[in-house]
Amino acid sequence: MSVREIITNPYADQKPGTAGLRKKVAVFQQPHYLENFLQAIFDADPRLHGGTLVIGGDGRYHNRTAIRTAIAMAAANGVRRVVVGQGGLLSTPAASHLIRSLGAAGGFVLTASHNPAGEDGDFGIKYNVSGGGQAPESLTDRIHGISLGLTRYRTVDGVQVDLDRRGSQNVGELQVEVIDSVDDYAHLMQSLFDFDLIRDWFKDGHRLCFDAMHAVTGPYAQRLFVDLLGAPATSLLNAIPLEDFGGGHPDPNLIHARPLVERMHGADAPDLGGASDGDGDRNMILGPGLFISPGDSLAMLCEHLHLLPGYRRGLAGVARSMPTCRALDQVARALDIPCHETPTGWKFFANLLDAGRVTLCGEESFGTSSDHTREKDGVWAVLAWLNILAATRRSVQDIAQAHWARFGRHYYARHDYEDLPVATAQALVQALQDRLPDLVGQRHGELQVSQADSFAYQDPVDGSRATNQGLRVVFADAARIIVRLSGTGTQGATLRLYLERYETGDLGLETGAALAPLAALADRIVHISQITGRSSPSVIT
Ligand code: VG1
Ligand code: CO
């Protein structure tokens, strides 16, 4: 088996965004496109040479082709061992866990997360480093820099790997191990949660409905909820992974997880509803007739996590991304533990988790996880809720109402304006940024601007700085308006407007109604309709 160096031209557009490199499938199908990016990774991270590399993806269209390319290039670049999920499947949190538990040098996670899949859909790749976390910005900058100058990549020809057959195969010197996609992850979950207690809860007639959205969590949900915990198979919706996710948009929110939402709002709704996204790192939590916003779910988990076996020692600290609502801060204050505020994107939690400074972290974008892995983890969040319901013998409604009565309630929504002309979106952000100093002190009805700035973050562990991480207009504890541009889209620019209103009195309002005055105020301050010509957002979550 001989190594070939293929002469090629670099691609200029391989700058990783919030979560890796994400593009249309057609972009990834260009000759040498994926190869160029992978070679930049092999060149940027010398630990891969002679090391173990984990590979797996969310099963979307192009997954298997990309994995074959990656294995051939791993063989040519001196990787010693590749561990790949059967059928090419690994959820993002399971891949992160494998990298950690195998002491691997790194991992390729092939996913465009919740973005639609199929020939006309999106594809993506994230590079996770040893320890399991997403490559930090210093490394993604280096990878991008190298990718811009590459003129050759290394590969071997004629690689035959059967991704469906478990066991060891050789590609030249490289050992390729195809493993069960779920086993290690299922063991990890059993070490964190009280499976006997949850099993009893199901035996007593309590019910779950989990929507895998035809994406990667199907096999994980089958093993954990049905095989190990004894929930009936009818508890699962859309549990067969499909290359195009069944034509759907595997984003677990009130809009895209419609069948689940309808079931949870119907008569005879199950006790808990959950859903996860394309690559298994997001989660949505519902009670009968009740949606628990991700920020609330994070705060409620923080309040109860010490009841669960893996967290009996309590929480060292917690963290949330800046746009995530400040419900978590209230609980952290009551528990007297540190609460960190980081930029958007899971990679910013990694150092805090590695240093043992935080146990639980989350984002408003339906992401929650703990220090058990270095990615957000959808199935983990559903198991944590199940375990809390089983341990407290309370309903989701009880838990939510008691939580709001004690800590107050953060009404919260994100308004996305998708596919805007890039120049328009950038001009809007720039114009707001220029006006920020004038906003401080302004009064708008009962609200007064206490702070208006562009969020910057200094990592308390390694001192690295990230600037321009979103514009925020803060009205003390009462409310916040946040604006930032998405770093995961593949078409035009997506503007995200985040609205948060804190209430200690009116706890039972409908979210849209509760936020309507703040949304109107945001438009007056940010000038969205005026600048974009859009009278309403594309999606509200
Ligand atoms: C979005 C979310 C962010 C999340 C990221 C990746 O990024 O806002 O919170 O970490 O997606 O999630 P952006 O830059 O588009 O706002 V996933 O499930 O795609 O790995
Ligand atoms: Co995802």
XYZ file of C-alpha atoms and ligand atoms in Angstrom:
562
model
C 0.000 0.000 0.000
C 1.803 3.135 -1.115
C 1.298 6.687 -0.023
C 0.504 9.179 -2.746
C 1.020 12.908 -2.584
C -1.619 14.637 -4.629
C -0.845 18.086 -5.939
C -3.784 20.417 -5.577
C -4.767 24.012 -4.964
C -5.882 25.269 -1.570
C -9.444 26.356 -0.883
C -9.970 29.794 0.568
C -13.211 29.161 2.441
C -12.202 26.605 5.046
C -12.444 28.750 8.145
C -14.217 26.788 10.893
C -17.187 28.562 12.483
C -18.953 28.132 15.853
C -18.757 24.336 15.536
C -16.347 23.240 12.832
C -16.485 23.535 9.065
C -20.040 23.467 7.736
C -20.959 23.765 4.047
C -23.388 22.496 1.455
C -22.805 18.860 0.468
C -21.925 20.046 -3.043
C -19.070 22.113 -1.619
C -17.690 19.068 0.201
C -18.032 17.058 -3.008
C -15.625 19.300 -4.901
C -12.440 17.449 -5.810
C -9.891 17.509 -2.967
C -12.044 19.818 -0.793
C -12.383 17.572 2.260
C -8.863 16.252 1.679
C -7.431 19.750 1.831
C -9.086 20.446 5.180
C -8.146 17.061 6.660
C -4.525 17.443 5.579
C -4.438 20.816 7.316
C -5.568 19.050 10.504
C -2.951 16.288 10.162
C -0.294 18.954 9.631
C -1.551 21.142 12.487
C -1.777 18.448 15.168
C 1.390 16.328 15.328
C -0.129 14.107 18.042
C -2.111 12.323 15.348
C 1.101 10.839 13.979
C 1.448 7.481 15.730
C -1.744 8.114 17.692
C -5.332 6.936 17.818
C -8.015 8.771 15.843
C -11.753 8.396 16.503
C -14.062 8.828 13.503
C -17.837 8.913 13.394
C -20.718 10.972 12.164
C -24.423 11.593 12.403
C -25.167 9.295 9.452
C -26.188 12.002 7.034
C -25.677 11.817 3.274
C -21.923 11.791 2.408
C -20.983 10.366 5.838
C -19.615 7.057 4.569
C -17.757 8.631 1.642
C -16.114 11.159 3.934
C -15.137 8.454 6.438
C -13.422 6.399 3.707
C -11.500 9.500 2.622
C -10.499 10.178 6.226
C -9.316 6.602 6.803
C -7.205 6.603 3.637
C -5.608 9.880 4.665
C -5.086 8.688 8.250
C -3.183 5.687 6.839
C -1.025 7.969 4.704
C -0.360 10.397 7.549
C 1.038 7.870 10.011
C -1.962 7.438 12.305
C -1.540 4.149 14.190
C -5.147 3.262 14.912
C -8.558 4.473 13.816
C -11.644 3.671 15.899
C -14.878 4.145 14.007
C -18.527 3.629 14.968
C -20.362 0.812 13.190
C -22.055 2.072 10.031
C -20.018 5.263 10.494
C -22.344 6.348 13.302
C -21.302 8.104 16.493
C -23.286 10.781 18.240
C -21.209 13.865 19.004
C -21.180 13.276 22.791
C -20.384 9.576 22.266
C -17.471 10.491 19.988
C -16.172 12.946 22.566
C -16.437 10.305 25.270
C -14.579 7.744 23.142
C -11.731 10.173 22.499
C -11.456 10.690 26.254
C -11.762 7.091 27.324
C -9.374 5.728 24.660
C -6.808 8.450 25.275
C -7.037 9.163 21.542
C -5.054 11.960 19.931
C -8.236 13.378 18.459
C -11.403 12.710 16.522
C -13.211 13.658 13.340
C -16.889 14.262 14.021
C -18.716 14.363 10.705
C -21.869 16.387 11.138
C -23.690 19.567 10.286
C -25.676 19.063 13.489
C -29.332 20.061 13.068
C -28.935 21.438 9.540
C -30.981 19.500 6.965
C -29.205 16.670 5.152
C -29.362 14.928 1.793
C -27.780 15.715 -1.557
C -28.940 19.335 -1.390
C -28.409 19.617 2.341
C -25.402 20.406 4.493
C -22.336 18.493 5.590
C -19.688 19.339 8.135
C -16.696 18.251 10.108
C -15.473 19.113 13.565
C -12.026 18.294 14.836
C -11.974 17.339 18.509
C -8.672 17.172 20.331
C -7.336 14.733 22.898
C -9.471 15.161 25.983
C -12.563 15.152 23.759
C -13.288 18.858 23.378
C -13.656 20.787 20.149
C -10.398 22.258 18.889
C -9.812 25.608 20.597
C -9.691 28.765 18.497
C -5.879 28.857 18.555
C -5.852 25.454 16.824
C -8.703 26.147 14.386
C -6.872 29.349 13.398
C -3.721 27.297 12.790
C -5.669 24.718 10.766
C -7.211 27.471 8.684
C -3.837 29.119 8.142
C -2.333 25.835 6.946
C -5.350 25.061 4.747
C -4.811 28.333 2.876
C -1.312 27.384 1.791
C -1.606 23.639 1.109
C -0.605 22.431 -2.317
C -0.546 18.679 -1.659
C -2.158 16.066 0.521
C -1.280 12.499 1.397
C -3.498 9.510 0.838
C -3.382 5.825 -0.056
C -5.317 4.293 -2.910
C -7.674 1.363 -2.973
C -8.734 1.414 0.679
C -11.368 -1.207 1.457
C -12.992 -0.919 4.863
C -16.235 -2.594 5.772
C -17.846 -0.043 8.092
C -20.682 -2.416 8.958
C -18.546 -5.284 10.254
C -17.414 -4.944 13.855
C -13.809 -5.904 14.556
C -10.323 -5.093 13.421
C -9.194 -4.574 9.832
C -5.869 -3.342 8.457
C -5.164 -0.621 5.946
C -1.417 -1.016 5.420
C 0.127 -0.272 8.799
C -3.058 1.351 10.067
C -5.345 -0.677 12.293
C -9.023 0.167 11.790
C -11.394 -0.940 14.521
C -15.123 -0.830 13.882
C -16.937 -0.751 17.225
C -20.520 -0.721 18.425
C -21.653 2.919 18.347
C -23.577 2.749 21.632
C -21.765 0.370 24.061
C -19.260 2.765 25.660
C -21.751 5.588 25.863
C -24.383 3.343 27.472
C -21.852 2.272 30.129
C -21.053 5.881 30.859
C -24.747 6.730 31.306
C -25.191 3.775 33.669
C -22.388 5.147 35.821
C -24.131 8.526 36.159
C -27.807 7.715 36.641
C -29.892 5.406 38.813
C -31.190 2.961 36.217
C -33.011 0.798 38.801
C -34.952 3.777 40.053
C -35.904 4.901 36.550
C -36.884 1.343 35.629
C -39.239 1.266 38.647
C -40.676 4.611 37.627
C -41.536 3.165 34.214
C -42.939 0.013 35.845
C -45.267 2.209 37.849
C -46.801 3.354 34.589
C -44.949 6.607 33.975
C -44.267 7.318 30.343
C -41.700 8.977 28.078
C -41.912 10.114 24.478
C -38.537 10.653 22.787
C -38.185 11.953 19.230
C -34.887 10.966 17.563
C -35.888 12.909 14.439
C -34.519 10.139 12.165
C -31.035 11.166 13.212
C -28.173 9.614 15.147
C -29.821 9.193 18.574
C -32.213 6.450 17.393
C -29.918 3.539 18.361
C -28.881 5.271 21.596
C -32.503 5.838 22.598
C -33.427 2.255 21.753
C -30.640 0.849 23.935
C -31.024 3.193 26.881
C -34.725 3.942 27.141
C -36.170 0.706 25.780
C -33.617 -2.125 26.234
C -32.052 -0.994 29.522
C -34.817 1.019 31.187
C -37.796 -0.972 30.007
C -39.818 1.799 28.382
C -42.125 0.416 25.689
C -40.877 0.700 22.098
C -43.796 3.045 21.396
C -41.952 5.617 23.533
C -39.700 6.377 20.569
C -40.549 8.460 17.513
C -38.482 8.485 14.320
C -35.844 6.178 15.810
C -34.367 4.890 12.545
C -31.434 7.047 11.356
C -31.850 8.079 7.717
C -29.351 9.750 5.374
C -31.715 12.656 4.803
C -33.254 12.600 8.308
C -36.533 11.735 6.621
C -36.500 15.057 4.789
C -36.940 16.863 8.103
C -35.003 19.480 9.957
C -33.565 17.630 12.964
C -33.577 20.587 15.298
C -35.331 19.792 18.577
C -37.510 22.832 19.087
C -41.201 23.646 19.109
C -41.269 24.220 15.374
C -39.305 21.279 14.025
C -40.241 18.568 16.534
C -43.930 18.981 15.730
C -45.114 15.355 16.242
C -43.605 15.275 19.719
C -44.996 18.677 20.643
C -48.473 17.639 19.523
C -48.256 14.463 21.566
C -47.165 16.395 24.639
C -50.033 18.833 24.236
C -52.648 16.178 23.516
C -54.908 14.333 25.897
C -53.098 11.499 27.674
C -49.674 13.105 27.203
C -46.689 11.175 28.608
C -44.915 12.421 31.748
C -41.803 13.544 29.893
C -41.114 14.531 26.297
C -37.612 14.784 24.856
C -35.963 15.215 21.483
C -32.448 15.451 20.144
C -30.852 16.831 16.992
C -28.966 15.418 13.993
C -25.765 14.578 15.868
C -27.294 13.969 19.302
C -25.882 16.912 21.197
C -29.017 19.070 21.545
C -32.114 18.385 23.618
C -35.608 19.691 24.129
C -37.547 18.943 27.315
C -41.344 19.008 27.643
C -43.852 18.121 30.307
C -47.511 17.471 29.560
C -48.682 20.726 27.952
C -45.520 22.496 29.041
C -42.317 23.462 27.239
C -39.259 23.884 29.438
C -36.987 26.431 27.789
C -33.341 25.326 27.532
C -32.236 28.039 29.964
C -34.871 26.947 32.470
C -33.991 23.299 32.002
C -30.354 24.132 32.725
C -31.312 25.983 35.900
C -33.646 23.199 37.045
C -30.949 20.584 36.418
C -28.563 22.709 38.450
C -31.078 22.759 41.288
C -31.557 18.971 41.324
C -28.422 17.361 39.933
C -26.993 16.477 43.367
C -29.860 13.953 43.728
C -28.369 11.790 40.951
C -25.649 9.175 41.590
C -22.979 10.743 39.358
C -23.356 14.139 41.004
C -23.845 13.369 44.701
C -20.789 15.397 45.605
C -22.515 18.515 44.319
C -21.433 20.911 41.606
C -18.016 22.574 41.497
C -19.433 25.403 39.418
C -21.607 25.998 36.384
C -21.333 27.867 33.091
C -23.640 29.227 30.420
C -23.060 30.959 27.119
C -23.615 34.707 27.222
C -26.959 34.752 25.349
C -28.371 31.979 27.566
C -30.832 33.360 30.118
C -29.649 34.095 33.612
C -31.885 31.592 35.375
C -28.767 29.505 36.018
C -27.135 32.424 37.822
C -29.995 32.520 40.334
C -29.528 28.864 41.296
C -25.740 29.162 41.393
C -26.111 32.072 43.801
C -28.377 30.025 46.058
C -25.952 27.089 45.961
C -23.042 29.460 46.477
C -21.082 28.103 43.515
C -19.352 30.035 40.694
C -21.309 30.715 37.495
C -19.226 31.463 34.391
C -20.424 33.325 31.317
C -18.716 32.210 28.085
C -19.047 33.012 24.381
C -21.428 30.968 22.234
C -20.038 27.565 21.209
C -19.251 24.491 23.281
C -15.495 24.798 22.794
C -15.431 27.613 25.343
C -16.547 25.268 28.136
C -13.711 22.779 27.608
C -11.018 24.474 29.687
C -13.410 25.081 32.590
C -14.490 21.423 32.516
C -10.922 20.143 32.205
C -9.833 22.286 35.140
C -12.647 20.897 37.288
C -14.136 24.357 37.701
C -17.562 23.503 36.335
C -19.703 20.376 36.505
C -22.710 21.534 34.465
C -22.970 23.859 31.493
C -25.428 24.863 28.826
C -26.564 27.078 26.002
C -29.892 28.584 25.009
C -29.677 26.673 21.726
C -30.975 23.491 23.363
C -27.565 22.388 24.618
C -26.873 20.955 28.067
C -24.159 18.713 29.426
C -21.851 17.988 32.317
C -18.238 17.103 32.905
C -18.864 13.491 31.803
C -17.945 14.415 28.216
C -16.701 17.497 26.381
C -19.690 18.091 24.125
C -23.285 18.892 24.846
C -25.339 15.768 25.220
C -29.005 15.380 24.283
C -29.666 11.867 25.588
C -27.841 12.697 28.823
C -30.217 15.620 29.426
C -33.277 13.417 28.919
C -31.841 10.769 31.259
C -31.078 13.430 33.852
C -34.690 14.624 33.722
C -35.968 11.042 33.923
C -33.791 10.405 36.943
C -34.969 13.615 38.625
C -38.623 12.725 38.017
C -38.023 9.216 39.366
C -36.035 10.418 42.385
C -38.419 13.194 43.406
C -41.627 11.466 42.286
C -42.764 14.885 41.125
C -44.078 15.969 37.740
C -42.332 18.306 35.307
C -45.017 20.915 36.094
C -44.408 20.673 39.840
C -40.695 21.028 39.407
C -41.043 24.016 37.076
C -43.604 25.823 39.209
C -41.657 25.338 42.412
C -38.517 26.512 40.644
C -40.129 29.699 39.338
C -41.752 30.423 42.684
C -38.388 30.201 44.396
C -36.078 31.804 41.828
C -38.365 33.871 39.598
C -38.912 33.178 35.918
C -36.879 34.196 32.884
C -39.138 34.515 29.867
C -36.904 33.883 26.912
C -36.926 33.627 23.130
C -34.522 33.722 20.228
C -35.598 35.400 16.995
C -33.604 34.310 13.944
C -33.502 36.308 10.718
C -32.148 33.816 8.214
C -30.488 34.194 4.851
C -29.930 37.948 5.014
C -27.459 39.530 2.619
C -24.127 39.294 4.460
C -23.360 42.989 3.967
C -26.759 44.018 5.388
C -26.322 41.862 8.481
C -22.812 43.131 9.074
C -23.897 46.741 8.612
C -26.716 46.280 11.123
C -24.353 44.873 13.742
C -21.776 47.586 13.097
C -24.371 50.353 13.358
C -25.642 48.989 16.667
C -22.132 48.615 17.972
C -21.446 52.262 17.160
C -24.576 53.357 19.040
C -23.922 51.248 22.167
C -22.203 53.976 24.227
C -25.197 56.288 23.710
C -27.620 53.672 24.981
C -26.237 53.424 28.499
C -28.521 55.175 30.975
C -31.438 55.472 28.509
C -34.881 54.857 29.968
C -37.550 52.867 28.132
C -40.671 52.765 30.272
C -39.755 50.852 33.423
C -36.496 49.624 31.965
C -33.200 51.449 32.112
C -30.080 50.419 30.234
C -27.439 49.523 32.799
C -24.828 48.245 30.379
C -24.358 48.081 26.608
C -21.260 46.483 25.148
C -19.669 43.986 22.823
C -19.052 40.797 24.782
C -15.424 39.757 25.230
C -14.209 36.765 27.196
C -10.955 35.996 28.850
C -10.558 32.294 29.539
C -9.759 32.019 33.258
C -7.702 28.859 32.677
C -5.367 29.700 29.797
C -5.860 33.470 29.610
C -6.822 33.426 25.914
C -9.175 36.195 24.808
C -12.159 36.082 22.486
C -13.625 39.401 21.372
C -16.711 40.440 19.365
C -18.825 37.641 20.805
C -22.168 39.426 20.563
C -23.670 42.811 21.411
C -25.698 43.099 24.587
C -28.008 45.712 25.954
C -28.650 44.972 29.603
C -31.413 46.395 31.794
C -29.932 45.259 35.131
C -31.582 42.019 36.276
C -34.876 42.874 34.580
C -34.119 42.184 30.930
C -31.515 41.781 28.198
C -31.458 42.219 24.425
C -28.612 40.449 22.646
C -27.626 40.486 18.994
C -25.086 38.314 17.207
C -24.428 36.723 13.855
C -24.563 32.957 13.517
C -21.364 31.058 12.829
C -22.987 27.820 11.652
C -25.138 28.823 8.674
C -24.336 27.839 5.116
C -26.412 30.394 3.254
C -26.233 34.176 3.572
C -26.086 35.536 7.123
C -28.321 34.641 10.066
C -28.955 37.371 12.610
C -29.921 36.168 16.060
C -31.849 38.400 18.442
C -32.110 37.046 21.989
C -34.768 38.386 24.363
C -34.811 37.807 28.099
C -37.240 39.220 30.668
C -37.071 38.367 34.357
C -40.266 38.253 36.429
C -40.848 37.433 40.053
C -44.561 38.245 40.042
C -46.301 37.079 36.869
C -45.114 33.487 36.609
C -47.775 32.019 34.345
C -47.632 34.183 31.232
C -47.435 32.827 27.709
C -43.859 33.420 26.506
C -44.730 35.267 23.280
C -47.055 37.634 25.115
C -44.591 38.122 27.949
C -41.887 39.132 25.503
C -43.906 41.200 23.009
C -43.095 44.596 24.575
C -39.389 43.704 24.780
C -39.413 42.546 21.133
C -40.917 45.882 20.093
C -38.320 47.737 22.134
C -35.546 45.631 20.590
C -36.694 46.624 17.119
C -36.596 50.288 18.102
C -33.074 49.898 19.486
C -31.595 47.515 16.897
C -33.528 48.814 13.819
C -33.972 45.300 12.443
C -37.110 45.866 10.389
C -35.815 49.199 9.135
C -32.435 47.849 7.992
C -33.430 44.365 6.793
C -36.930 45.122 5.502
C -38.153 42.048 7.391
C -41.246 42.594 9.497
C -40.835 39.340 11.431
C -38.166 36.737 12.154
C -37.818 33.538 10.095
C -37.896 31.356 13.213
C -38.681 31.942 16.872
C -37.376 29.380 19.365
C -25.344 27.653 17.061
C -25.807 27.909 18.482
C -24.686 27.603 19.453
C -24.213 26.154 19.242
C -23.828 25.950 17.800
C -23.471 24.510 17.503
O -24.267 28.510 16.742
O -26.232 29.236 18.638
O -25.146 27.811 20.761
O -23.108 25.877 20.069
O -24.918 26.299 16.946
O -24.512 23.649 17.871
P -24.471 29.875 15.900
O -23.100 30.448 15.732
O -25.127 29.500 14.629
O -25.355 30.730 16.732
V -24.655 22.168 17.082
O -25.880 21.340 17.784
O -24.628 22.717 15.584
O -23.146 21.395 17.244
Co -25.881 19.357 17.164
